[in-house]
Coordinates of C-alpha atoms and ligand atoms in Angstrom, one line a residue:
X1 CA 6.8 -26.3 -5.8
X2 CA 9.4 -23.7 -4.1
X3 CA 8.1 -20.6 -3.7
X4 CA 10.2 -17.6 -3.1
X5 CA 8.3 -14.5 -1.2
X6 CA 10.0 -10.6 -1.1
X7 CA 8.8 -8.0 1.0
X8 CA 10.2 -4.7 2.2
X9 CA 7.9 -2.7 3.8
X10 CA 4.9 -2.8 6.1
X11 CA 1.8 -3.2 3.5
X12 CA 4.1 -6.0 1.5
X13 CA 4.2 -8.0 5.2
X14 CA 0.7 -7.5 6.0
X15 CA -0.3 -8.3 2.5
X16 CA 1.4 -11.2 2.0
X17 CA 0.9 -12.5 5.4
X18 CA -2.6 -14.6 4.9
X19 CA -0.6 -16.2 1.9
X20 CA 2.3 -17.2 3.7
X21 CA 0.6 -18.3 6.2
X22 CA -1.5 -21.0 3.9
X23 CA 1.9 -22.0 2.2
X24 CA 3.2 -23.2 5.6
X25 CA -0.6 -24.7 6.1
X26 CA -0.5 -26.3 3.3
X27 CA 3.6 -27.5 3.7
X28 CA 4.3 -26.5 0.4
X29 CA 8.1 -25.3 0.4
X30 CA 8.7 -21.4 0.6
X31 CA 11.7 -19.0 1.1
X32 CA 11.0 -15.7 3.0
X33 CA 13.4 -13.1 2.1
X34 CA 13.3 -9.6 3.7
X35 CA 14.6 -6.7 1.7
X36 CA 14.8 -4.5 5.2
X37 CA 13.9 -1.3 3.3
X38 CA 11.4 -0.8 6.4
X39 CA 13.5 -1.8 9.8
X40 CA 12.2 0.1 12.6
X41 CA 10.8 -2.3 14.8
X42 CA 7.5 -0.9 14.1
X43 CA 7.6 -0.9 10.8
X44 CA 8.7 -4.6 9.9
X45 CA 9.6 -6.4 13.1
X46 CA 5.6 -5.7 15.0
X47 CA 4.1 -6.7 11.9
X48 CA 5.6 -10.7 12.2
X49 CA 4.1 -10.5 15.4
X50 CA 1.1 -9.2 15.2
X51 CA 0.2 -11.8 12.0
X52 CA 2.0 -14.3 13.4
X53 CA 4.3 -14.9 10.7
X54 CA 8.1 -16.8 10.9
X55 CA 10.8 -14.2 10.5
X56 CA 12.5 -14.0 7.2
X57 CA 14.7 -16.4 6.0
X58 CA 17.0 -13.9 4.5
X59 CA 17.1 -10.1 5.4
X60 CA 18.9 -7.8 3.2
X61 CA 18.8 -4.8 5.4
X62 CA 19.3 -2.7 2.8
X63 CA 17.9 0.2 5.1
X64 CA 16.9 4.1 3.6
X65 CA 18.4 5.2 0.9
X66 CA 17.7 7.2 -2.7
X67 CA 15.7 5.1 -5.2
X68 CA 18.7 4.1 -7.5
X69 CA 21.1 2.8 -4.5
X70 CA 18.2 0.9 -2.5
X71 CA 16.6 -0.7 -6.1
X72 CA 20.2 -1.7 -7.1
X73 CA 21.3 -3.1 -3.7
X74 CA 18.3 -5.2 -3.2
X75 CA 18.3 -6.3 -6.8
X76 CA 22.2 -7.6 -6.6
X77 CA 21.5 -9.2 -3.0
X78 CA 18.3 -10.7 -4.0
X79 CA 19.8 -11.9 -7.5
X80 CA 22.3 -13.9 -5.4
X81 CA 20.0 -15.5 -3.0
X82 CA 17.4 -16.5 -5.7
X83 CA 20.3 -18.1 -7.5
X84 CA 21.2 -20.2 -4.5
X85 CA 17.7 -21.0 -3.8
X86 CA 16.3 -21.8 -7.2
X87 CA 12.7 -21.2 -6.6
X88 CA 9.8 -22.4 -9.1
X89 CA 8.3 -18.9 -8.9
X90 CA 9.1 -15.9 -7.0
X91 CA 6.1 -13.7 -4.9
X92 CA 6.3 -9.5 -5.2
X93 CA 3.3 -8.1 -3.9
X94 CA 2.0 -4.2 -4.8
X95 CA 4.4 -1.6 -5.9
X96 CA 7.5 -0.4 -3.7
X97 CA 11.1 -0.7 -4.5
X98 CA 11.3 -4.1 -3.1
X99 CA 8.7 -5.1 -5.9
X100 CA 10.7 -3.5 -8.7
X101 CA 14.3 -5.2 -7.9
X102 CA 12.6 -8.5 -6.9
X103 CA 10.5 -9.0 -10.1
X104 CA 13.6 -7.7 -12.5
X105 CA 16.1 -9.4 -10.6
X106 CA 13.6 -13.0 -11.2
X107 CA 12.8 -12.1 -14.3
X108 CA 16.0 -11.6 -15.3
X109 CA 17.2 -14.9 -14.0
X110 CA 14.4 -16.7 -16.1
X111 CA 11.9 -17.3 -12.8
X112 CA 8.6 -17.4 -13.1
X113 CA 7.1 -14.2 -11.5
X114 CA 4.1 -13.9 -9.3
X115 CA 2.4 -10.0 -9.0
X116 CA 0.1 -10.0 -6.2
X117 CA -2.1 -7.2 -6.6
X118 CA -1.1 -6.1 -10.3
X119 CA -2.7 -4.3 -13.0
X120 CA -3.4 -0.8 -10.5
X121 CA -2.7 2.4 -12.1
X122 CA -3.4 5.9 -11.4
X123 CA -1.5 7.2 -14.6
X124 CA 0.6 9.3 -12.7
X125 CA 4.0 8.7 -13.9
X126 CA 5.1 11.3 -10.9
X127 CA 4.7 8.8 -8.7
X128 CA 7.6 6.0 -7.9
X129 CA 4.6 3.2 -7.0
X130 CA 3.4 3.7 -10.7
X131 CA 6.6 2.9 -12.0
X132 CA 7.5 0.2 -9.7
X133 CA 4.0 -1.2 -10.9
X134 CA 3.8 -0.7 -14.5
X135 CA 7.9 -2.5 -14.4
X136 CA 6.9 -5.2 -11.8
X137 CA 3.7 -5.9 -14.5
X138 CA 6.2 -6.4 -17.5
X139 CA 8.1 -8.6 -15.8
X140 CA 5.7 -10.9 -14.7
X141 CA 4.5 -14.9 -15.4
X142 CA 1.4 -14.4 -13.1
X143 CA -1.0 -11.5 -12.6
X144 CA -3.3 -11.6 -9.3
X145 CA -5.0 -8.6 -9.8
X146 CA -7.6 -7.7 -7.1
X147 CA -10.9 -6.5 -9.6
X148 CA -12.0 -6.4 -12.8
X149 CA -10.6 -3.1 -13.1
X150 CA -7.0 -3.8 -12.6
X151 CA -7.3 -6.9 -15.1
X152 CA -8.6 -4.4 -17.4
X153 CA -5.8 -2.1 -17.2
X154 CA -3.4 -5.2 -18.0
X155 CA -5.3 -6.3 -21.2
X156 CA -4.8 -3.1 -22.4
X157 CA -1.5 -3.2 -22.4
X158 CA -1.9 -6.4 -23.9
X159 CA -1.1 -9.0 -21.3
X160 CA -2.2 -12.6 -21.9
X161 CA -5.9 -13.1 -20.4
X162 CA -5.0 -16.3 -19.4
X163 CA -1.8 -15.2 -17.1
X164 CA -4.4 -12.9 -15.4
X165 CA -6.2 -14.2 -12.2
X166 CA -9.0 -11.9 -10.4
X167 CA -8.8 -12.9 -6.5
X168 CA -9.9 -9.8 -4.6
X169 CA -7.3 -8.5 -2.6
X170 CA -5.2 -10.0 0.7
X171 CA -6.0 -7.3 2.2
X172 CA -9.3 -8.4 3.2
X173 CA -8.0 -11.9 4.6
X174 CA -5.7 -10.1 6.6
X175 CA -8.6 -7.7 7.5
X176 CA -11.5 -10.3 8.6
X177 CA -8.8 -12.3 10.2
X178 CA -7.0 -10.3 12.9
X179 CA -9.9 -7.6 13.5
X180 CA -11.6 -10.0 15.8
X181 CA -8.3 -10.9 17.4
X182 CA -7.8 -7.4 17.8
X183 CA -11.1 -6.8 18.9
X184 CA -10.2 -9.7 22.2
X185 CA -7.0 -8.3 22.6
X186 CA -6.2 -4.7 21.8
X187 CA -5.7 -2.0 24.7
X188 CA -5.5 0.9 22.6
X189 CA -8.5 2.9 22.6
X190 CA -8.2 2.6 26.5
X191 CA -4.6 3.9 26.2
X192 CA -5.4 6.9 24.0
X193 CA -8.4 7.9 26.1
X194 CA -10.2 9.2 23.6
X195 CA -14.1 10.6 24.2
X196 CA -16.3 11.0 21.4
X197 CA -15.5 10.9 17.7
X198 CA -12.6 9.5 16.0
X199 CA -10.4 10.5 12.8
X200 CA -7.7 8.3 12.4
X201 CA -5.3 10.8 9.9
X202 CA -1.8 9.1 8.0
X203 CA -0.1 9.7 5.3
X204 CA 3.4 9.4 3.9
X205 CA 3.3 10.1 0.8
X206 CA 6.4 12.1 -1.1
X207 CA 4.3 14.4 -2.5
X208 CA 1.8 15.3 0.5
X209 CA 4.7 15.2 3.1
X210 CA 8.2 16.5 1.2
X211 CA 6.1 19.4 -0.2
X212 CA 6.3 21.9 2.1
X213 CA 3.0 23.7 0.7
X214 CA 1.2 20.7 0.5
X215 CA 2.2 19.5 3.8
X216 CA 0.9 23.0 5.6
X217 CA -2.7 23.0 3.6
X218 CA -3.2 20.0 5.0
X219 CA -2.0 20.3 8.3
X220 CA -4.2 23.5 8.6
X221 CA -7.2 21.6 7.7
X222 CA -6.5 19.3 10.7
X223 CA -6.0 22.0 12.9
X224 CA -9.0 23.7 12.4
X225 CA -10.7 20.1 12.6
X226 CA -11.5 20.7 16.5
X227 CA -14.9 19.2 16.8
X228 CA -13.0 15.3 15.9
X229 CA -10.4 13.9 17.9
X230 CA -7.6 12.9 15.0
X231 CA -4.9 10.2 15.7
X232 CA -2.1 10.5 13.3
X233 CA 0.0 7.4 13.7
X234 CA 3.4 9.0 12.3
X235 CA 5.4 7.3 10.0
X236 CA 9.0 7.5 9.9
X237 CA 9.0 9.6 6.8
X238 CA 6.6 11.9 7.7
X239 CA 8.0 12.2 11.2
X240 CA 11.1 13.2 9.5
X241 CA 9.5 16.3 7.8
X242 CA 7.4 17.4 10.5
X243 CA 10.6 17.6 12.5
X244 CA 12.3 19.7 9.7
X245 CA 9.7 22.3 8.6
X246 CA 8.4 22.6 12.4
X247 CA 5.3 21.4 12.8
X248 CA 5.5 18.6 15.4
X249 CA 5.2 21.3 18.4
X250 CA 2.2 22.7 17.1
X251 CA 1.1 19.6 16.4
X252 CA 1.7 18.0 20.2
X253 CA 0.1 21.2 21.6
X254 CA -3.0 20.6 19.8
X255 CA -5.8 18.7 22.0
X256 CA -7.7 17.6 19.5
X257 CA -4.6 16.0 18.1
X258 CA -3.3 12.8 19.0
X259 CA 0.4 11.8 17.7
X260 CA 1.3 8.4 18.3
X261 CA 4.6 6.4 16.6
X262 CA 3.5 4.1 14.1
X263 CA 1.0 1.3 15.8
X264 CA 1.4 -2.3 15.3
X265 CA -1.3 -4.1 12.9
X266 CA -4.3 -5.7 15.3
X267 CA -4.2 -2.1 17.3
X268 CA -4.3 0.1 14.1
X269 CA -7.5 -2.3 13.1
X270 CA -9.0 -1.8 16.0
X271 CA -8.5 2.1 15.8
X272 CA -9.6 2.0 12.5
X273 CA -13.1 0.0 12.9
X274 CA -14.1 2.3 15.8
X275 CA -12.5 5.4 13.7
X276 CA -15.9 7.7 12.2
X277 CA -13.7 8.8 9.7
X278 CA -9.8 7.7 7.5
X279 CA -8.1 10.1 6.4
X280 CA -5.0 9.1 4.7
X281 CA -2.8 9.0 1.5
X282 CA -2.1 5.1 2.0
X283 CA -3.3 3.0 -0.4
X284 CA -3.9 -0.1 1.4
X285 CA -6.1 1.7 3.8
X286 CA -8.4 2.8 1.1
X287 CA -8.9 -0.6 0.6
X288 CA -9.3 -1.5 4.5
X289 CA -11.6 1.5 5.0
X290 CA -14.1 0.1 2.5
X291 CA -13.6 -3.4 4.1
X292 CA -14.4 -2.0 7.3
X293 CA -17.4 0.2 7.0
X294 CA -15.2 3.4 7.1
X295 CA -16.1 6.3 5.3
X296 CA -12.7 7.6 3.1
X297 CA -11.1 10.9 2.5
X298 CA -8.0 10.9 0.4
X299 CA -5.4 12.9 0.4
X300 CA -4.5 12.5 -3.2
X301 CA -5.9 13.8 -6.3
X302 CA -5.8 10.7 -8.3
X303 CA -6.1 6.7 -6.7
X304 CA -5.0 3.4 -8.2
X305 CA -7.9 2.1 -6.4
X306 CA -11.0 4.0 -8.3
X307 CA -13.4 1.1 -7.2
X308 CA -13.6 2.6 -3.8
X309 CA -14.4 5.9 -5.2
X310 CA -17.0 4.6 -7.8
X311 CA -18.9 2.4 -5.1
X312 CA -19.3 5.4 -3.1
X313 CA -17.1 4.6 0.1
X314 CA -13.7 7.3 -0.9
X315 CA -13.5 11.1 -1.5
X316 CA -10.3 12.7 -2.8
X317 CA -9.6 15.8 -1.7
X318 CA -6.2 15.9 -2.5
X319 CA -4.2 18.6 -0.5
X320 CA -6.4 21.5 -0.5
X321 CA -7.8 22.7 2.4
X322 CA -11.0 24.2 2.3
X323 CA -11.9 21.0 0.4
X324 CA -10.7 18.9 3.6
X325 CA -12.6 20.8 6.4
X326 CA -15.6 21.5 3.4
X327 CA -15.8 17.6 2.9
X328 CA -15.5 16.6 6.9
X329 CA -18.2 18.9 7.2
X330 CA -20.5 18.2 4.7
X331 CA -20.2 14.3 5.5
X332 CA -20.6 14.6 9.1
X333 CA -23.7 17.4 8.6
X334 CA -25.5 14.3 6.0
X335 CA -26.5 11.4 7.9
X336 CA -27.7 10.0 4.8
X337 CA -24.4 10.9 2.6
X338 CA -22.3 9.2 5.7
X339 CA -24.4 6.2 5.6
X340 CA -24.1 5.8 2.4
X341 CA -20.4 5.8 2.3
X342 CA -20.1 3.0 5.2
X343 CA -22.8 0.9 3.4
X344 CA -20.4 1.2 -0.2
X345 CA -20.1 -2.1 -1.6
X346 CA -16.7 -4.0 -0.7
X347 CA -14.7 -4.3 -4.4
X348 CA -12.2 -6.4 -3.3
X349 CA -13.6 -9.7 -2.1
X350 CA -14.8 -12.0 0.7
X351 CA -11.4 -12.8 2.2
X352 CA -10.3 -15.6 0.4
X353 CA -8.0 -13.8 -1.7
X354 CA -5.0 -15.4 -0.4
X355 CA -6.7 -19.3 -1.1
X356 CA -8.1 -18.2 -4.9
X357 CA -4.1 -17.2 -5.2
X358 CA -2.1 -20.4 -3.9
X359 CA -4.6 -22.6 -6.4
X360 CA -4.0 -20.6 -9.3
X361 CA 0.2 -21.2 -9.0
X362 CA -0.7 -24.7 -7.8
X363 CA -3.1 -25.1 -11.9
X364 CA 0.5 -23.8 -13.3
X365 CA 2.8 -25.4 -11.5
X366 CA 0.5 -28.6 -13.1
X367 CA 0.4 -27.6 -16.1
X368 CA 4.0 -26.6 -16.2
X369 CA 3.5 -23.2 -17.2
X370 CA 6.2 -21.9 -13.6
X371 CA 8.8 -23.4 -16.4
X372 CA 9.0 -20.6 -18.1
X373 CA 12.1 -21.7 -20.4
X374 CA 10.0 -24.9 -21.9
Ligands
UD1_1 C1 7.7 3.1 1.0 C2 7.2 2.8 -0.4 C3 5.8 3.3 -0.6 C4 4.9 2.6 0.5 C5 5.5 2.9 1.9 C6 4.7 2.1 2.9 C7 8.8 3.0 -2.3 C8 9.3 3.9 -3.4 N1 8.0 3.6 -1.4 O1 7.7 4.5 1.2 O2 5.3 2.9 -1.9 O3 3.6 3.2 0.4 O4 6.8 2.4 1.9 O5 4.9 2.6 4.2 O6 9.1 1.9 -2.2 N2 12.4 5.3 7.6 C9 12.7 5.0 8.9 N3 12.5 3.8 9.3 C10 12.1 2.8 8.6 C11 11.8 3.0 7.2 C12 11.9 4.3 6.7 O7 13.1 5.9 9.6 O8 11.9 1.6 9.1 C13 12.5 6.7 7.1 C14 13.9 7.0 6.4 O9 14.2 8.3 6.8 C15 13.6 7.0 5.0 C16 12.1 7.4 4.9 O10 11.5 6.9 6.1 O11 14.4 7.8 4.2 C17 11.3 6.9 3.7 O12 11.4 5.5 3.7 P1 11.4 4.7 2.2 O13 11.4 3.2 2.5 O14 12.4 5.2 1.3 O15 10.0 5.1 1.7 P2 8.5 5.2 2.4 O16 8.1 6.6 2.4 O17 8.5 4.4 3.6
UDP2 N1 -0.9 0.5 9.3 C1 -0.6 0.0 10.5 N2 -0.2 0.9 11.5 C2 -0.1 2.3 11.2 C3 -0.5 2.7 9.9 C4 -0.8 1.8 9.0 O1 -0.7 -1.2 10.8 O2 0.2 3.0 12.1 C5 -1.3 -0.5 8.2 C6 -2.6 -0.3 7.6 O3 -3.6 -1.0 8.3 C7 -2.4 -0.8 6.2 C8 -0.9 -0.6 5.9 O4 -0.3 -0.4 7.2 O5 -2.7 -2.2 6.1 C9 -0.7 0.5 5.0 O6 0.6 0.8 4.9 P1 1.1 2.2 4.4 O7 0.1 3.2 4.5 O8 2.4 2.4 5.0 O9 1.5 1.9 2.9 P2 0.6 1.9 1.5 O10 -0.5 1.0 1.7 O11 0.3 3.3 1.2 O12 1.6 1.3 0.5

């Protein structure tokens, strides 16, 4: 068996990282190929050092641009390297662009395709993920979705049961895995000198951070935040608009405000397990709060991941801001509501996520079902 695997951005490395990593174990055959959509070195480059991954075989370096001209560049550069390739079934993992023009472009080319982490949905069809998503989903020969949940959604839209394959999610390989490596080699905490309390704050989403009202509610909530020291790890696209509607001053004059770039994986696990509180509009770090004990505040009014929500462990508060400083301070006032929220119950699995995924394409590959023309 080939298999081909596409990533773009920082969650698809880290994601598909632990099930790389068993291909190579294992010496079953793979092609890595890189869409570059994220190229900053830390955005793409930290991350295959940090997990200890081989770079890419093939990087597209498609780089920023609108939706349309990014999906239909990688699609036409991926199309070409699949067809040179010829893999048995072809890897997308969650729900960026790279997902969407690497499951059409497969699909399209009669490949079987593999969706790590399908069947999410926050029926919000303003969002570009639940697009990406519900498009990656149709196209797909394999469905690994993380809980019961997601497998739900996908039988209601009538997918075959047996294509479906609940295997927790990579996240938590990736998680358990480099958190104690982190834990032996990370300087961080020592280089942002922080005393007391922690609130690691991100978030990068188009509507939190290109919405100029939403973007000041919730930058007034972390202002008045004082008694918490909050690093924000900045990504590029939120950097961007901070820059524009004039925040980052205010921001860097705060002192209970700590901006750092964007920080490579094993330090941001670190910062994260020692954090009292995540903040954050990311979905994999919904997921990697309740893996690590770390009570959740969203920034979002709606989640693809309502398991963290209904086992106690996530909040959303979306952009308002009495809600934000109401909620830090309610949680932080309730020893017994905090508790609560680190002791919710993990949804998506032990950490073998990445294993329970490499035998379910090696049962198809046996029982020839990656053919997907026979
Ligand atoms: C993308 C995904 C989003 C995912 C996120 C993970 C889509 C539609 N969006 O959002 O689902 O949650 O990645 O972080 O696929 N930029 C840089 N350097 C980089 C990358 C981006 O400066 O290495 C800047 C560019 O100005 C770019 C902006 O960030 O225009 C947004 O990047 P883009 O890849 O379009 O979307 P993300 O917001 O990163
Ligand atoms: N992350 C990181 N450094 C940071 C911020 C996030 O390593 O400065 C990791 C985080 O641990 C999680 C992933 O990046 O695994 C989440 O990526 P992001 O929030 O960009 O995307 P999303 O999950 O929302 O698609």
């Amino acid at each position: 068996m080939k298999i081909a695997f596409i990533i773009g951005t920082r969650p698809e490395i880290i994601k598909m990282a632990p099930i790389i990593d068993l291909t190579q174990k294992r010496g079953i055959e793979y092609v890595l190929i890189h869409s570059g959509q994220h190229y900053d070195h830390e955005m793409s480059q930290k991350f295959f050092l940090d997990l200890e991954i081989e770079k890419p075989h093939y990087n597209i370096g498609v780089g920023s641009n609108s939706h349309g001209k990014q999906t239909a560049q990688m699609m036409e550069e991926i199309e070409k390297v699949l067809t040179q390739e010829k893999p048995d079934v072809v890897m997308v993992q969650g729900d960026t662009n790279a997902v969407l023009a690497g499951a059409v472009a497969a699909s399209k080319l009669n490949l079987a395709v593999g969706h790590v982490e399908a069947g999410l949905r926050s029926f919000d069809r303003t969002m570009p993920e639940e697009i990406n998503r519900k498009i990656a989903d149709s196209c797909s020969t394999m469905y690994f979705v993380p809980t019961e949940e997601s497998a739900l959604n996908l039988a209601m839209e009538s997918i075959d049961p047996h294509e479906i394959f609940i295997t927790g999610n990579t996240v938590v390989d990736a998680c358990i895995r480099h958190l104690k490596i982190a834990e032996e080699n990370s300087n961080l905490l020592r280089e942002l000198d922080v005393d007391g309390d922690i609130l690691t704050l991100t978030m990068h989403r188009a509507e939190n951070v290109d919405d100029p009202e939403r973007l000041k509610n919730i930058l007034d909530a972390i202002m008045e935040l004082e008694d918490i020291t909050v690093v924000f790890p900045v990504h590029p696209r939120t950097l961007k608009t901070l820059e524009n509607f004039g925040y980052l001053e205010q921001l860097e004059n705060s002192d209970h405000i700590k901006l750092t770039k964007p920080i490579g994986y094993l330090d941001f696990l670190l910062l994260l397990s020692k954090s009292k509180f995540v903040m954050t509009d990311s979905g994999g770090l919904q997921e990697e709060a309740i893996t690590l004990n770390v009570p959740c505040i969203t920034l979002r009014y709606n989640t693809e991941r309502p398991e963290t929500v209904t086992a106690g462990g996530n909040i959303l508060v979306g952009s308002d801001k009495t809600k934000i400083t109401e909620t830090i301070k309610k949680i932080s006032n309730d020893n017994e509501l905090y508790k609560k929220m680190q002791e919710a119950k993990n949804p998506y699995g032990e950490g073998n996520s990445s294993e329970k995924i490499l035998e379910a394409l090696l049962k198809f590959e046996k029982e020839g079902k990656l053919d997907i023309n026979s």
